[in-house]
Short mmCIF file of C-alpha atoms and ligand atoms in Angstrom, two decimals:
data_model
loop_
_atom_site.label_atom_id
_atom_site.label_comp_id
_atom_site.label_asym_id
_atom_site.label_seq_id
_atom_site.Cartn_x
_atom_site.Cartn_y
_atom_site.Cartn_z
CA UNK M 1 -7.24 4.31 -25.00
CA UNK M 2 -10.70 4.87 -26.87
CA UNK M 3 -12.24 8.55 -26.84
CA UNK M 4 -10.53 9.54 -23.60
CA UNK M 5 -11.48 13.10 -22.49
CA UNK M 6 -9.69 14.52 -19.42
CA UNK M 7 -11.20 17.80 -18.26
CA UNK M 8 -9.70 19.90 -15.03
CA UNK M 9 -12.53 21.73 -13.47
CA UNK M 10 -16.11 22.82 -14.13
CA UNK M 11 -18.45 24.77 -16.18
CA UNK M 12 -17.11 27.52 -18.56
CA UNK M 13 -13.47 27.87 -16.84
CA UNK M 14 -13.11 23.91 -17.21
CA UNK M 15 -9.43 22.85 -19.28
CA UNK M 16 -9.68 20.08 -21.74
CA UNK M 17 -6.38 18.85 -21.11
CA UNK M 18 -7.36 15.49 -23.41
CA UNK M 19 -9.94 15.76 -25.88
CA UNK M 20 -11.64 12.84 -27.28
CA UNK M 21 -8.00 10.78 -27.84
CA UNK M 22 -8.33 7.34 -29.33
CA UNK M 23 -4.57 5.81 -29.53
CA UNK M 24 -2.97 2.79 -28.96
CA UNK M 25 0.35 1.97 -28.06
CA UNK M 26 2.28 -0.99 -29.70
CA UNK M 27 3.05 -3.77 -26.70
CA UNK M 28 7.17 -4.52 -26.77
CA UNK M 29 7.93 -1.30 -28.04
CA UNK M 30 9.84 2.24 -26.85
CA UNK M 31 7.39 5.10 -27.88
CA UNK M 32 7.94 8.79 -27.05
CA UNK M 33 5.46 11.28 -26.35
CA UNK M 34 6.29 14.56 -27.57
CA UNK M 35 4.40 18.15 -27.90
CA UNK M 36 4.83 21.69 -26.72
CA UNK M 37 4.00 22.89 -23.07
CA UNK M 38 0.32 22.65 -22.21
CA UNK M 39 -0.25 20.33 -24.68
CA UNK M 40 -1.13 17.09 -22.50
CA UNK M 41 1.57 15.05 -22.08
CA UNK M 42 1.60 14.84 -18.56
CA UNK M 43 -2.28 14.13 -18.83
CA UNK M 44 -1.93 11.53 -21.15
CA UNK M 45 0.60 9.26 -19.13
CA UNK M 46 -1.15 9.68 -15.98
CA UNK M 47 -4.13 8.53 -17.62
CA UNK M 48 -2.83 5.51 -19.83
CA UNK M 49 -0.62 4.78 -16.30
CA UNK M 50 -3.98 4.45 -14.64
CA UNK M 51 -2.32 7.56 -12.04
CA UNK M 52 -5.47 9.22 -13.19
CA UNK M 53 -9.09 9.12 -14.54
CA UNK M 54 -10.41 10.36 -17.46
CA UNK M 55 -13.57 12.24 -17.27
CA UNK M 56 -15.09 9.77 -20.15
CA UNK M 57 -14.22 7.27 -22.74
CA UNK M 58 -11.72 3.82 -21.58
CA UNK M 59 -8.18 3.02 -21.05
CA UNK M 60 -7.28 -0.39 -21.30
CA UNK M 61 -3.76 -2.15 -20.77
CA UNK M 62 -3.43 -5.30 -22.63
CA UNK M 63 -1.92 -8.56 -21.23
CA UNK M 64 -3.39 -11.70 -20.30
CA UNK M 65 -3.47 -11.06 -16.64
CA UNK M 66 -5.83 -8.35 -16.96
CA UNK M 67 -7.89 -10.00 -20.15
CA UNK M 68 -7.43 -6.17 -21.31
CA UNK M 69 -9.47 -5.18 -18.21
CA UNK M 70 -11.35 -1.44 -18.29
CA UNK M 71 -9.09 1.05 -15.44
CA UNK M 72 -12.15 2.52 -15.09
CA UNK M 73 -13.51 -0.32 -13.56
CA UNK M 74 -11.48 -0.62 -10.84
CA UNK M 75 -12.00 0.19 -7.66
CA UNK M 76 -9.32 2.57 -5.81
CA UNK M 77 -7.43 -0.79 -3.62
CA UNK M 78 -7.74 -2.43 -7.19
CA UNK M 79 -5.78 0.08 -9.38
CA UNK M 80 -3.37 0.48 -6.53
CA UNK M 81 -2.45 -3.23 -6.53
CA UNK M 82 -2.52 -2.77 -10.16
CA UNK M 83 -0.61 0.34 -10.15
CA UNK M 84 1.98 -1.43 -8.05
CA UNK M 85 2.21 -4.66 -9.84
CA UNK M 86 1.63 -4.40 -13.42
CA UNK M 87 3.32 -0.61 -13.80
CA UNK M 88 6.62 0.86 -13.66
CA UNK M 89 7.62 4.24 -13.26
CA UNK M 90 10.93 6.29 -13.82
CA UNK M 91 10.86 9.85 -13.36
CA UNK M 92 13.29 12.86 -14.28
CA UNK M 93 13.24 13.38 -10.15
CA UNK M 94 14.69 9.28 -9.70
CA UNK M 95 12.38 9.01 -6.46
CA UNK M 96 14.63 7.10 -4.67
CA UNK M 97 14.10 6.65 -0.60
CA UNK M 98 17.54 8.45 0.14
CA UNK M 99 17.50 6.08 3.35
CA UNK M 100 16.82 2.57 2.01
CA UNK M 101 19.99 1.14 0.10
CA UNK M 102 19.92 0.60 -3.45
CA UNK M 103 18.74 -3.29 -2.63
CA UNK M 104 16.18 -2.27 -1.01
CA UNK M 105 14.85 0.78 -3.01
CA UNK M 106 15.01 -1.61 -5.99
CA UNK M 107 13.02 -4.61 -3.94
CA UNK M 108 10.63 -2.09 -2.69
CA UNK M 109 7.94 -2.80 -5.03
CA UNK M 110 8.05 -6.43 -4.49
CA UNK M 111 7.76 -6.15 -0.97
CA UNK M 112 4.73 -3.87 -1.29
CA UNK M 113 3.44 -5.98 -3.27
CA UNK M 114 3.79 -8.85 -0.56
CA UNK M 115 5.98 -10.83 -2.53
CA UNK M 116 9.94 -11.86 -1.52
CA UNK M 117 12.71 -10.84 -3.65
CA UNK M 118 13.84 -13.71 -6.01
CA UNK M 119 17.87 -13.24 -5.77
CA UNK M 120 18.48 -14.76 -9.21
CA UNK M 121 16.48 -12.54 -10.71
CA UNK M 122 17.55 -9.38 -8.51
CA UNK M 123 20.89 -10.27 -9.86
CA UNK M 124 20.15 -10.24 -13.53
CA UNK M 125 18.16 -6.86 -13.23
CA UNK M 126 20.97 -5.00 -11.17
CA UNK M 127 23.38 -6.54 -14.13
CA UNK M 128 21.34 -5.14 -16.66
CA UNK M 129 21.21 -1.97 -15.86
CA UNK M 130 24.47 -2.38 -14.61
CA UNK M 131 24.63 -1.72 -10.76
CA UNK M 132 26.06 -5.03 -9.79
CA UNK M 133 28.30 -4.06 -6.71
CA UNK M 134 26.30 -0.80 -5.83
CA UNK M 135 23.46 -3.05 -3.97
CA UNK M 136 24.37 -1.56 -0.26
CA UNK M 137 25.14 2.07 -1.11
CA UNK M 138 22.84 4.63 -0.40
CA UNK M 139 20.68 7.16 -3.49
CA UNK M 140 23.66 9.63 -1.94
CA UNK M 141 26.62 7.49 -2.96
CA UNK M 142 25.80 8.01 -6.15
CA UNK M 143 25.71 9.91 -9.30
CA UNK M 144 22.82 11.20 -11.11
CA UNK M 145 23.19 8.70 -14.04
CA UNK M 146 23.55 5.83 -11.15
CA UNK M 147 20.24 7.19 -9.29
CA UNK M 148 18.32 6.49 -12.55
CA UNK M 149 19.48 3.01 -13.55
CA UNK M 150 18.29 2.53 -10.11
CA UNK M 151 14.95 3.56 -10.69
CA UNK M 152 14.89 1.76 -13.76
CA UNK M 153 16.22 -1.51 -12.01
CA UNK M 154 13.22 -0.71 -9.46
CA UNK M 155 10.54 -0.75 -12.68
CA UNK M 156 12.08 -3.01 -14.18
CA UNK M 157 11.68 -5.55 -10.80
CA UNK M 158 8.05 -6.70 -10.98
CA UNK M 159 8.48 -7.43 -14.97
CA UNK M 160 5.33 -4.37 -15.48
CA UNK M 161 3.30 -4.90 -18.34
CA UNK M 162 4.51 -1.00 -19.53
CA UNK M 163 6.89 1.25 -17.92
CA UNK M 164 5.94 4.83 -18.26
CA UNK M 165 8.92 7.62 -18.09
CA UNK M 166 8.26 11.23 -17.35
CA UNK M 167 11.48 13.17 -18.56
CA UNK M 168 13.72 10.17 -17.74
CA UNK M 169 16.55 12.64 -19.10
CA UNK M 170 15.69 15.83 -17.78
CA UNK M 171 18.15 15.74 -14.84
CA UNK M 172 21.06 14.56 -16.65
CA UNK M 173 24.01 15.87 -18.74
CA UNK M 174 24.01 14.77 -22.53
CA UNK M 175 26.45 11.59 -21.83
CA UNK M 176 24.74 10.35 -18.96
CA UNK M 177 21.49 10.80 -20.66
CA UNK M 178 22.47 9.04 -23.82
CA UNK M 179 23.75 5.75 -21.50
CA UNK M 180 19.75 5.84 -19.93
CA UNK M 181 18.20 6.44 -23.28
CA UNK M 182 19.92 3.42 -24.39
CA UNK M 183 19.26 0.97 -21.12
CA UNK M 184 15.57 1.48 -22.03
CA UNK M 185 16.33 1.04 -25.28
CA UNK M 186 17.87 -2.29 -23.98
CA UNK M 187 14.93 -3.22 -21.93
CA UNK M 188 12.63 -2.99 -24.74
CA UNK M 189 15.21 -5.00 -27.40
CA UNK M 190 16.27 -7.53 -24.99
CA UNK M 191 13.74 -7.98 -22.60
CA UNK M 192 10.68 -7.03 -24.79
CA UNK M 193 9.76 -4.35 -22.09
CA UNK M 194 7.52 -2.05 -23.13
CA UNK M 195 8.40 1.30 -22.18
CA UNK M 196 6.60 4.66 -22.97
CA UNK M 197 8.43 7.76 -22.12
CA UNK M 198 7.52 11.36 -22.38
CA UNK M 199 9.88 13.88 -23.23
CA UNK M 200 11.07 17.21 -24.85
CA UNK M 201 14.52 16.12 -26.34
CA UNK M 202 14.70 15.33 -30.23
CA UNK M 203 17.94 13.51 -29.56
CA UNK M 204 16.27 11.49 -26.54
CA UNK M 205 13.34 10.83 -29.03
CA UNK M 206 15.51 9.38 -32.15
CA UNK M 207 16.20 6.16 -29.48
CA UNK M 208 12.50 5.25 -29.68
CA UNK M 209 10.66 3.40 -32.08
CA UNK M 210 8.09 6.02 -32.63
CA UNK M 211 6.84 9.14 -31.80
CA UNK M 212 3.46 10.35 -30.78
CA UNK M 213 2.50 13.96 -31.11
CA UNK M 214 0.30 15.65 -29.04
CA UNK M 215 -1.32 19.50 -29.60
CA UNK M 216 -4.16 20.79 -27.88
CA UNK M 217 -4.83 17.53 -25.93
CA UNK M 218 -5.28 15.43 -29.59
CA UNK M 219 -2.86 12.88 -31.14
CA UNK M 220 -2.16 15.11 -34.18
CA UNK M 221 0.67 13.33 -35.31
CA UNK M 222 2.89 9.82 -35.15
CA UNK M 223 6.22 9.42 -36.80
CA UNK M 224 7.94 5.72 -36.99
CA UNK M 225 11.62 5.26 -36.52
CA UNK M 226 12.10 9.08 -35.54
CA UNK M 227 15.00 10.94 -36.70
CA UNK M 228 15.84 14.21 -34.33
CA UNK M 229 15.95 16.56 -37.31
CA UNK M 230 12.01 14.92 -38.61
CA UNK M 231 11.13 15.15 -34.71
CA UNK M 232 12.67 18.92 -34.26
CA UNK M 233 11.04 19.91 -37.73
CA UNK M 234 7.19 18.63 -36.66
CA UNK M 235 8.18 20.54 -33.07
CA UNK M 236 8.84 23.63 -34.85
CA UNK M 237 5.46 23.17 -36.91
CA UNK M 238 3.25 22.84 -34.00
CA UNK M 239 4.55 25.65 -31.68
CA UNK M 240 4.24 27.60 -34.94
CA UNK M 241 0.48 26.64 -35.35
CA UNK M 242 -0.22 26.36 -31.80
P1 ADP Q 301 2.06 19.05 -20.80
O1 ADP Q 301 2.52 17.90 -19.97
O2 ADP Q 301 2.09 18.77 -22.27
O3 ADP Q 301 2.76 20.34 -20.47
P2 ADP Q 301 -0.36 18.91 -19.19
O4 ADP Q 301 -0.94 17.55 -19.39
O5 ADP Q 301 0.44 19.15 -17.95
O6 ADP Q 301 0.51 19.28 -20.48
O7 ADP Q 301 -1.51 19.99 -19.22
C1 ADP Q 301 -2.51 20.06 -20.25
C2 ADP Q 301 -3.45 21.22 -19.92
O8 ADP Q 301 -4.18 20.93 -18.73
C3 ADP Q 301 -2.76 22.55 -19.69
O9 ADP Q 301 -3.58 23.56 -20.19
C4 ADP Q 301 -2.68 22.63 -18.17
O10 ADP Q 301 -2.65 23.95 -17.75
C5 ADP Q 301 -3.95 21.93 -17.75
N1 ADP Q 301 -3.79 21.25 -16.44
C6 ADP Q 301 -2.94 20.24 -16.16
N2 ADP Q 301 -3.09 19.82 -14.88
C7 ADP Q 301 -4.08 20.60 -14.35
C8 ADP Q 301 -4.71 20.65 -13.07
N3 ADP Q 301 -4.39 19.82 -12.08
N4 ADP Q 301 -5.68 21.59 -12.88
C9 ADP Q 301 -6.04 22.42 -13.89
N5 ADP Q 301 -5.50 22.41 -15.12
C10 ADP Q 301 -4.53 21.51 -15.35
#
Protein backbone atom coordinates (compact mmCIF):
# COMPACT_ATOMS: atom_id res chain seq x y z
CA UNK A 1 0.00 0.00 0.00
CA UNK A 2 1.61 3.46 -1.11
CA UNK A 3 0.43 6.75 0.81
CA UNK A 4 -2.97 5.32 1.74
CA UNK A 5 -5.14 7.87 3.64
CA UNK A 6 -8.51 6.65 4.98
CA UNK A 7 -10.64 9.48 6.31
CA UNK A 8 -14.38 8.85 7.97
CA UNK A 9 -16.42 11.88 7.32
CA UNK A 10 -16.12 15.52 6.25
CA UNK A 11 -14.78 18.86 6.91
CA UNK A 12 -13.40 19.73 10.43
CA UNK A 13 -15.16 16.66 12.37
CA UNK A 14 -13.56 14.23 9.63
CA UNK A 15 -11.28 11.03 11.50
CA UNK A 16 -8.06 10.14 9.87
CA UNK A 17 -8.29 6.66 10.68
CA UNK A 18 -5.05 6.01 8.12
CA UNK A 19 -2.77 8.70 7.46
CA UNK A 20 -0.51 8.72 4.58
CA UNK A 21 0.66 4.72 5.27
CA UNK A 22 3.15 3.35 2.81
CA UNK A 23 3.81 -0.52 3.88
CA UNK A 24 4.22 -3.60 2.34
CA UNK A 25 3.61 -6.91 3.42
CA UNK A 26 6.08 -9.82 2.68
CA UNK A 27 4.12 -12.53 0.22
CA UNK A 28 4.40 -16.29 2.06
CA UNK A 29 4.58 -14.89 5.31
CA UNK A 30 2.32 -14.68 8.84
CA UNK A 31 2.40 -10.92 9.88
CA UNK A 32 0.45 -9.47 12.83
CA UNK A 33 -0.99 -6.20 13.12
CA UNK A 34 -0.87 -4.83 16.44
CA UNK A 35 -1.69 -1.25 18.19
CA UNK A 36 -3.92 0.15 20.86
CA UNK A 37 -7.76 0.83 20.35
CA UNK A 38 -8.48 3.53 17.79
CA UNK A 39 -5.40 3.16 16.32
CA UNK A 40 -6.44 1.67 12.75
CA UNK A 41 -6.21 -1.72 12.64
CA UNK A 42 -9.48 -2.50 11.59
CA UNK A 43 -8.98 0.31 8.84
CA UNK A 44 -5.96 -1.00 7.65
CA UNK A 45 -7.17 -4.68 6.85
CA UNK A 46 -10.29 -3.60 5.34
CA UNK A 47 -8.35 -1.51 3.14
CA UNK A 48 -5.30 -3.85 2.15
CA UNK A 49 -8.44 -6.68 1.96
CA UNK A 50 -9.89 -4.44 -0.69
CA UNK A 51 -13.35 -4.54 2.00
CA UNK A 52 -12.77 -0.85 1.74
CA UNK A 53 -11.43 2.29 -0.09
CA UNK A 54 -9.05 4.57 0.84
CA UNK A 55 -9.81 8.15 0.39
CA UNK A 56 -6.29 8.53 -1.65
CA UNK A 57 -3.05 6.90 -2.38
CA UNK A 58 -3.07 2.75 -3.88
CA UNK A 59 -3.34 -0.66 -2.57
CA UNK A 60 -2.03 -3.24 -4.61
CA UNK A 61 -1.99 -7.17 -4.04
CA UNK A 62 0.77 -8.86 -5.79
CA UNK A 63 0.46 -12.14 -7.79
CA UNK A 64 0.58 -12.86 -11.29
CA UNK A 65 -3.09 -13.10 -11.80
CA UNK A 66 -3.64 -9.62 -11.01
CA UNK A 67 -0.08 -8.29 -12.66
CA UNK A 68 -0.19 -6.32 -9.14
CA UNK A 69 -3.44 -4.68 -10.37
CA UNK A 70 -4.53 -1.06 -8.57
CA UNK A 71 -8.04 -2.03 -6.07
CA UNK A 72 -8.82 1.20 -6.82
CA UNK A 73 -9.36 0.46 -10.20
CA UNK A 74 -11.86 -1.85 -9.95
CA UNK A 75 -15.13 -1.55 -10.45
CA UNK A 76 -17.65 -2.74 -7.54
CA UNK A 77 -18.67 -6.54 -9.59
CA UNK A 78 -14.77 -6.55 -10.11
CA UNK A 79 -13.49 -6.35 -6.46
CA UNK A 80 -16.33 -8.60 -5.49
CA UNK A 81 -15.17 -11.41 -7.81
CA UNK A 82 -11.86 -10.44 -6.55
CA UNK A 83 -12.87 -10.27 -3.05
CA UNK A 84 -14.31 -13.73 -3.45
CA UNK A 85 -11.60 -15.39 -5.33
CA UNK A 86 -8.28 -14.13 -4.54
CA UNK A 87 -9.12 -13.33 -0.54
CA UNK A 88 -9.74 -15.21 2.48
CA UNK A 89 -11.19 -14.23 5.57
CA UNK A 90 -11.33 -15.68 9.22
CA UNK A 91 -12.88 -13.73 11.79
CA UNK A 92 -12.98 -13.87 15.77
CA UNK A 93 -17.06 -14.29 15.07
CA UNK A 94 -16.20 -17.82 12.64
CA UNK A 95 -19.18 -16.68 10.24
CA UNK A 96 -20.28 -19.89 9.63
CA UNK A 97 -24.00 -20.44 7.92
CA UNK A 98 -25.29 -22.37 11.12
CA UNK A 99 -27.58 -24.23 8.43
CA UNK A 100 -25.20 -25.38 5.69
CA UNK A 101 -22.95 -28.40 6.92
CA UNK A 102 -19.41 -28.01 7.39
CA UNK A 103 -18.95 -29.36 3.50
CA UNK A 104 -20.80 -27.01 2.37
CA UNK A 105 -19.86 -23.87 4.46
CA UNK A 106 -16.27 -24.78 3.49
CA UNK A 107 -17.26 -25.20 -0.51
CA UNK A 108 -19.23 -22.09 -0.29
CA UNK A 109 -16.78 -19.87 -1.80
CA UNK A 110 -16.14 -22.08 -4.67
CA UNK A 111 -19.57 -22.33 -5.54
CA UNK A 112 -19.98 -18.54 -5.47
CA UNK A 113 -17.42 -18.30 -7.34
CA UNK A 114 -19.08 -20.67 -10.04
CA UNK A 115 -16.60 -23.19 -9.77
CA UNK A 116 -17.25 -27.16 -8.52
CA UNK A 117 -15.57 -28.46 -5.56
CA UNK A 118 -12.43 -30.55 -6.50
CA UNK A 119 -12.82 -33.60 -3.85
CA UNK A 120 -9.09 -34.32 -3.77
CA UNK A 121 -8.35 -31.19 -2.84
CA UNK A 122 -11.44 -30.71 -0.36
CA UNK A 123 -9.90 -33.67 1.26
CA UNK A 124 -6.42 -32.39 1.81
CA UNK A 125 -7.76 -28.95 3.16
CA UNK A 126 -10.32 -30.57 5.70
CA UNK A 127 -7.04 -32.85 6.69
CA UNK A 128 -5.07 -29.95 7.23
CA UNK A 129 -6.83 -28.24 9.39
CA UNK A 130 -7.90 -31.34 10.65
CA UNK A 131 -11.76 -31.80 10.26
CA UNK A 132 -11.64 -34.97 8.29
CA UNK A 133 -14.88 -36.81 9.55
CA UNK A 134 -16.74 -33.53 10.66
CA UNK A 135 -17.78 -32.82 6.78
CA UNK A 136 -21.78 -33.40 7.50
CA UNK A 137 -22.12 -31.85 10.97
CA UNK A 138 -23.60 -28.69 11.41
CA UNK A 139 -21.45 -24.97 12.90
CA UNK A 140 -23.71 -26.31 16.13
CA UNK A 141 -22.08 -29.71 16.48
CA UNK A 142 -19.22 -28.18 17.23
CA UNK A 143 -16.83 -26.48 19.46
CA UNK A 144 -15.51 -23.10 19.23
CA UNK A 145 -11.94 -24.25 18.28
CA UNK A 146 -13.78 -26.66 15.53
CA UNK A 147 -15.95 -23.55 14.17
CA UNK A 148 -12.63 -21.80 13.36
CA UNK A 149 -10.58 -24.49 11.61
CA UNK A 150 -13.69 -24.41 9.65
CA UNK A 151 -13.45 -21.02 8.65
CA UNK A 152 -9.97 -21.41 8.03
CA UNK A 153 -10.60 -24.63 5.84
CA UNK A 154 -13.26 -22.21 4.04
CA UNK A 155 -10.18 -19.47 3.28
CA UNK A 156 -8.05 -21.70 2.83
CA UNK A 157 -10.45 -23.40 -0.24
CA UNK A 158 -9.90 -21.06 -3.20
CA UNK A 159 -5.89 -21.09 -2.47
CA UNK A 160 -6.36 -16.74 -1.82
CA UNK A 161 -3.46 -14.87 -2.67
CA UNK A 162 -3.57 -13.48 1.34
CA UNK A 163 -5.82 -14.45 4.04
CA UNK A 164 -6.62 -11.63 6.33
CA UNK A 165 -7.68 -12.54 10.18
CA UNK A 166 -9.53 -10.13 12.38
CA UNK A 167 -9.01 -11.45 16.06
CA UNK A 168 -8.85 -15.08 14.85
CA UNK A 169 -8.35 -15.76 18.75
CA UNK A 170 -10.61 -13.54 20.36
CA UNK A 171 -13.38 -16.11 20.96
CA UNK A 172 -11.30 -18.80 22.23
CA UNK A 173 -9.75 -20.10 25.50
CA UNK A 174 -5.80 -20.03 25.64
CA UNK A 175 -5.48 -23.90 24.43
CA UNK A 176 -7.80 -23.72 21.73
CA UNK A 177 -6.32 -20.51 20.62
CA UNK A 178 -2.77 -21.71 20.66
CA UNK A 179 -3.93 -25.00 18.27
CA UNK A 180 -5.43 -21.98 15.60
CA UNK A 181 -2.43 -19.79 16.03
CA UNK A 182 -0.43 -22.66 15.00
CA UNK A 183 -2.76 -24.07 11.88
CA UNK A 184 -2.04 -20.64 10.35
CA UNK A 185 1.18 -20.90 11.30
CA UNK A 186 0.99 -24.24 9.30
CA UNK A 187 -0.64 -22.74 6.34
CA UNK A 188 1.96 -20.23 5.91
CA UNK A 189 5.10 -22.97 6.55
CA UNK A 190 3.62 -25.67 4.60
CA UNK A 191 1.50 -24.29 2.15
CA UNK A 192 3.30 -20.88 1.66
CA UNK A 193 -0.11 -19.13 2.49
CA UNK A 194 0.16 -15.85 3.23
CA UNK A 195 -1.81 -14.89 6.07
CA UNK A 196 -2.10 -11.41 7.81
CA UNK A 197 -3.90 -11.33 11.05
CA UNK A 198 -4.79 -8.55 13.35
CA UNK A 199 -4.79 -8.91 16.89
CA UNK A 200 -4.31 -7.74 20.57
CA UNK A 201 -2.57 -10.88 22.13
CA UNK A 202 1.37 -10.76 22.63
CA UNK A 203 1.29 -14.52 22.95
CA UNK A 204 -0.92 -14.84 19.64
CA UNK A 205 1.66 -12.37 18.06
CA UNK A 206 5.06 -14.37 19.02
CA UNK A 207 3.55 -17.20 16.25
CA UNK A 208 4.04 -14.67 13.45
CA UNK A 209 6.91 -13.76 11.58
CA UNK A 210 6.62 -10.12 12.23
CA UNK A 211 4.85 -7.52 13.69
CA UNK A 212 3.52 -4.30 12.38
CA UNK A 213 2.69 -1.46 14.68
CA UNK A 214 0.21 0.90 14.17
CA UNK A 215 -0.47 4.45 16.33
CA UNK A 216 -2.50 7.17 15.22
CA UNK A 217 -3.31 5.55 11.81
CA UNK A 218 0.83 5.40 10.89
CA UNK A 219 3.10 2.30 10.74
CA UNK A 220 5.27 3.52 13.64
CA UNK A 221 6.89 0.44 14.22
CA UNK A 222 7.83 -3.34 12.78
CA UNK A 223 9.51 -5.96 14.84
CA UNK A 224 10.85 -9.39 13.04
CA UNK A 225 10.54 -12.71 14.72
CA UNK A 226 8.40 -11.16 17.68
CA UNK A 227 8.89 -12.27 21.11
CA UNK A 228 5.61 -11.56 23.50
CA UNK A 229 7.70 -9.82 26.14
CA UNK A 230 9.46 -7.29 22.92
CA UNK A 231 5.70 -7.15 21.57
CA UNK A 232 4.07 -6.39 25.26
CA UNK A 233 7.05 -3.89 25.96
CA UNK A 234 6.46 -1.67 22.46
CA UNK A 235 2.45 -2.06 23.57
CA UNK A 236 3.15 -0.57 26.80
CA UNK A 237 5.27 2.30 25.01
CA UNK A 238 2.63 3.39 22.71
CA UNK A 239 -0.46 3.47 25.02
CA UNK A 240 2.01 5.39 27.20
CA UNK A 241 2.72 7.99 24.36
CA UNK A 242 -0.55 7.77 22.82
P1 LIG B 1 -8.69 -0.13 15.67
O1 LIG B 1 -9.12 -1.30 14.84
O2 LIG B 1 -7.21 -0.05 15.86
O3 LIG B 1 -9.41 -0.04 16.99
P2 LIG B 1 -10.16 1.46 13.74
O4 LIG B 1 -9.54 1.22 12.40
O5 LIG B 1 -11.41 0.73 14.07
O6 LIG B 1 -9.06 1.20 14.86
O7 LIG B 1 -10.47 3.00 13.90
C1 LIG B 1 -9.51 4.04 13.65
C2 LIG B 1 -10.18 5.39 13.90
O8 LIG B 1 -11.22 5.60 12.94
C3 LIG B 1 -10.83 5.52 15.27
O9 LIG B 1 -10.66 6.84 15.70
C4 LIG B 1 -12.29 5.23 14.98
O10 LIG B 1 -13.11 5.86 15.91
C5 LIG B 1 -12.46 5.79 13.59
N1 LIG B 1 -13.49 5.06 12.83
C6 LIG B 1 -13.44 3.75 12.47
N2 LIG B 1 -14.52 3.41 11.73
C7 LIG B 1 -15.27 4.55 11.62
C8 LIG B 1 -16.50 4.86 10.95
N3 LIG B 1 -17.18 3.96 10.25
N4 LIG B 1 -16.97 6.13 11.06
C9 LIG B 1 -16.27 7.07 11.74
N5 LIG B 1 -15.10 6.84 12.38
C10 LIG B 1 -14.61 5.60 12.31
Amino acid sequence: MTQVTKKYGRGPSAVVALDDVSTGIPAGGFTAVMGPSGSGKSTFLHCAAGLDRPTSGTVQLGGQDLGGQDLGELDEKQLTRFRRTRIGFVFQAFNLLPSLTVEQNVTLPLRLAGTQPDRDALHGVMAAVGLTGLLGRRPSQLSGGQQQRVAIARALVTRPEVIFADEPTGALDPDTADEILALLRQAVTDLHQTVVMVTHDPVAAQHTDQVLFLAGGRVVSRVDSPSAAEVKSVMTELRRTR
